[in-house]
Coordinates of C-alpha atoms in Angstrom, one line a residue:
X290 CA 58.6 29.7 -3.7
X291 CA 61.0 27.7 -1.5
X292 CA 60.8 24.8 -3.8
X293 CA 61.5 26.9 -6.9
X294 CA 64.4 28.5 -5.1
X295 CA 65.8 25.1 -4.2
X296 CA 65.5 24.0 -7.9
X297 CA 67.3 27.0 -9.1
X298 CA 70.1 26.5 -6.5
X299 CA 70.4 22.9 -7.5
X300 CA 70.9 23.8 -11.2
X301 CA 73.3 26.5 -10.4
X302 CA 75.3 24.1 -8.1
X303 CA 75.4 21.3 -10.6
X304 CA 76.3 23.6 -13.4
X305 CA 79.3 24.8 -11.5
X306 CA 80.3 21.2 -10.6
X307 CA 80.0 20.1 -14.3
X308 CA 82.3 22.9 -15.3
X309 CA 84.9 21.7 -12.8
X310 CA 84.5 18.1 -13.8
X311 CA 83.2 18.4 -17.4
X312 CA 84.4 14.8 -18.2
X313 CA 82.1 13.2 -15.6
X314 CA 79.2 11.3 -17.2
X315 CA 77.5 11.1 -13.8
X316 CA 77.6 14.8 -13.3
X317 CA 75.9 15.4 -16.7
X318 CA 73.2 12.8 -15.8
X319 CA 72.6 14.6 -12.5
X320 CA 72.3 17.9 -14.2
X321 CA 70.0 16.3 -16.8
X322 CA 67.8 14.9 -14.0
X323 CA 67.5 18.4 -12.5
X324 CA 66.5 20.0 -15.8
X325 CA 64.0 17.2 -16.5
X326 CA 62.4 17.7 -13.1
X327 CA 62.0 21.4 -14.1
X328 CA 60.5 20.4 -17.5
X329 CA 63.5 22.0 -19.3
X330 CA 63.5 19.2 -21.9
X331 CA 66.1 20.7 -24.3
X332 CA 68.6 21.4 -21.6
X333 CA 67.9 17.8 -20.2
X334 CA 68.5 16.3 -23.6
X335 CA 71.7 18.2 -24.0
X336 CA 73.1 17.0 -20.7
X337 CA 72.1 13.4 -21.2
X338 CA 73.7 13.5 -24.7
X339 CA 77.0 14.8 -23.2
X340 CA 76.9 11.9 -20.7
X341 CA 76.4 9.4 -23.5
X342 CA 79.1 10.9 -25.6
X343 CA 81.5 10.3 -22.7
X344 CA 80.1 6.9 -21.8
X345 CA 77.8 5.4 -24.5
X346 CA 76.7 2.5 -22.3
X347 CA 75.5 4.8 -19.5
X348 CA 72.0 3.4 -18.6
X349 CA 70.8 6.4 -16.6
X350 CA 71.9 8.7 -19.4
X351 CA 70.1 6.7 -22.0
X352 CA 66.9 6.3 -20.0
X353 CA 66.9 10.0 -19.0
X354 CA 67.4 11.0 -22.7
X355 CA 64.5 8.7 -23.8
X356 CA 62.2 10.1 -21.1
X357 CA 63.1 13.7 -22.0
X358 CA 62.6 13.1 -25.7
X359 CA 59.2 11.5 -25.1
X360 CA 58.1 14.3 -22.8
X361 CA 59.2 16.9 -25.4
X362 CA 57.0 15.3 -28.0
X363 CA 59.8 13.5 -29.9
X364 CA 58.1 10.1 -29.7
X365 CA 59.9 8.3 -32.5
X366 CA 63.3 9.4 -31.4
X367 CA 62.4 8.4 -27.8
X368 CA 61.4 5.1 -28.8
X369 CA 64.6 4.5 -30.7
X370 CA 66.6 5.6 -27.7
X371 CA 64.5 3.3 -25.4
X372 CA 64.9 0.3 -27.7
X373 CA 68.7 0.6 -27.4
X374 CA 68.2 0.1 -23.7
X375 CA 65.9 -2.9 -24.2
X376 CA 68.5 -4.5 -26.6
X377 CA 70.9 -4.5 -23.7
X378 CA 68.5 -5.5 -21.1
X379 CA 65.0 -6.7 -22.3
X380 CA 63.8 -6.9 -18.6
X381 CA 64.7 -3.3 -17.6
X382 CA 61.4 -2.3 -15.9
X383 CA 61.7 1.4 -16.6
X384 CA 62.6 1.0 -20.2
X385 CA 59.7 -1.4 -20.6
X386 CA 57.3 1.1 -18.8
X387 CA 58.3 3.8 -21.2
X388 CA 57.9 1.6 -24.3
X389 CA 54.5 0.6 -23.1
X390 CA 53.4 4.2 -22.7
X391 CA 54.8 5.1 -26.2
X392 CA 52.9 2.2 -27.8
X393 CA 49.7 3.2 -26.1
X394 CA 50.1 6.6 -27.7
X395 CA 50.5 4.9 -31.1
X396 CA 47.4 2.8 -30.3
X397 CA 49.4 -0.4 -30.6
X398 CA 47.8 -2.0 -27.5
X399 CA 49.1 -5.5 -28.1
X400 CA 52.6 -4.3 -28.2
X401 CA 52.1 -2.1 -25.2
X402 CA 50.8 -4.9 -23.2
X403 CA 53.9 -7.0 -23.8
X404 CA 56.2 -4.3 -22.4
X405 CA 53.9 -3.5 -19.5
X406 CA 53.9 -7.1 -18.4
X407 CA 57.7 -6.9 -18.0
X408 CA 57.4 -4.2 -15.4
X409 CA 56.9 -6.5 -12.4
X410 CA 60.2 -5.6 -10.8
X411 CA 59.7 -1.9 -10.9
X412 CA 59.7 0.2 -7.7
X413 CA 56.4 0.5 -5.8
X414 CA 56.1 4.2 -6.5
X415 CA 55.7 3.5 -10.2
X416 CA 53.3 0.7 -9.9
X417 CA 50.1 3.0 -10.0
X418 CA 51.3 4.2 -13.4
X419 CA 51.8 0.6 -14.6
X420 CA 48.3 -0.3 -13.5
X421 CA 46.8 2.8 -15.1
X422 CA 48.5 2.0 -18.4
X423 CA 47.3 -1.5 -18.3
X424 CA 43.8 -0.3 -17.6
X425 CA 44.1 1.7 -20.9
X426 CA 45.2 -1.4 -22.8
X427 CA 42.3 -3.5 -21.4
X428 CA 39.9 -0.7 -22.0
X429 CA 40.9 -0.4 -25.7
X430 CA 40.7 -4.2 -26.1
X431 CA 37.2 -4.7 -24.8
X432 CA 38.2 -6.2 -21.4
X433 CA 36.1 -4.0 -19.2
X434 CA 36.2 -5.8 -15.8
X435 CA 40.0 -6.1 -16.1
X436 CA 40.4 -2.5 -17.1
X437 CA 38.2 -1.3 -14.1
X438 CA 40.3 -3.4 -11.8
X439 CA 43.6 -2.0 -13.1
X440 CA 42.4 1.6 -13.2
X441 CA 41.4 1.2 -9.4
X442 CA 44.8 0.1 -8.6
X443 CA 46.3 3.1 -10.6
X444 CA 44.0 5.8 -9.1
X445 CA 47.0 7.3 -7.1
X446 CA 48.5 8.3 -10.4
X447 CA 45.5 10.2 -11.6
X448 CA 46.6 13.9 -11.5
X449 CA 44.3 15.3 -14.1
X450 CA 41.1 13.2 -13.8
X451 CA 41.8 11.2 -17.0
X452 CA 41.8 7.8 -15.3
X453 CA 38.5 8.5 -13.5
X454 CA 37.1 9.8 -16.8
X455 CA 38.0 6.6 -18.5
X456 CA 36.5 4.6 -15.6
X457 CA 33.3 6.6 -16.0
X458 CA 33.0 5.8 -19.7
X459 CA 33.5 2.0 -18.8
X460 CA 30.8 2.2 -16.1
X461 CA 28.5 3.7 -18.7
X462 CA 29.1 0.8 -21.1
X463 CA 28.1 -1.7 -18.4
X464 CA 25.1 0.3 -17.4
X465 CA 26.3 1.3 -13.9
X466 CA 25.0 4.9 -14.0
X467 CA 25.7 5.6 -10.3
X468 CA 29.4 4.6 -10.5
X469 CA 29.7 6.5 -13.7
X470 CA 28.3 9.7 -12.2
X471 CA 30.7 9.4 -9.2
X472 CA 33.7 8.8 -11.4
X473 CA 32.8 11.7 -13.7
X474 CA 32.5 14.0 -10.5
X475 CA 35.9 13.0 -9.3
X476 CA 37.4 13.5 -12.7
X477 CA 36.1 17.0 -12.9
X478 CA 37.4 17.8 -9.4
X479 CA 40.8 16.5 -10.3
X480 CA 40.9 18.4 -13.7
X481 CA 39.8 21.7 -11.9
X482 CA 42.6 21.2 -9.3
X483 CA 45.1 20.6 -12.1
X484 CA 43.9 23.6 -14.1
X485 CA 44.1 25.8 -11.0
X486 CA 47.6 24.6 -10.3
X487 CA 48.7 25.3 -13.9
X488 CA 47.2 28.8 -13.6
X489 CA 49.2 29.6 -10.4
X490 CA 52.3 28.3 -12.0
X491 CA 51.8 30.5 -15.1
X492 CA 51.2 33.5 -13.0
X493 CA 54.3 32.8 -11.0
X494 CA 56.3 32.4 -14.2
X495 CA 55.0 35.7 -15.4
X496 CA 56.0 37.3 -12.1
X497 CA 59.5 35.8 -12.3
X498 CA 60.0 37.3 -15.9
X499 CA 58.8 40.7 -14.7
X500 CA 61.3 40.7 -11.8
X501 CA 64.2 39.7 -14.0

């Protein structure tokens, strides 16, 4: 509850600030970041677009817009926005990470690998995600040992059990039944935890609507 209250306060504060300084690209980016953290994709896209209208070369605005579009299911538009960043800076680790993730969704694993290999300078908090995505690339290009190694390095990013599930399938392929069973068990536990959290969030959302 306190976290939700803080988020609402942050949005209200930033909204007031943006009204006072409506011509500040940075303020629109900050407001976009808050909306994105709250999964309000359309609002985030609107704020990032306002920042870019004021400052077309604003990197944070461009990256935030691309991420929000991708999260909102607008994959092709997100890729176009991300490619604009990469044209300016081909070695931008965050733009490369997003491109890698998009190309994996497109099942274009060779292209995804190229972009993921350019993420070496990314902050440590994003490294588990990079490793998990590399694991997907290797798993889908028949490099099982390399895939398992990358998935192990990316375990910390497994919020819904999907990484452990992929590991279990790979263990099955190489005949390691014990490791496969253990990975399937962890996958189920993580998925159940994720589902429980989603149920609680939905119930809280319903309570909020009722109290409005």
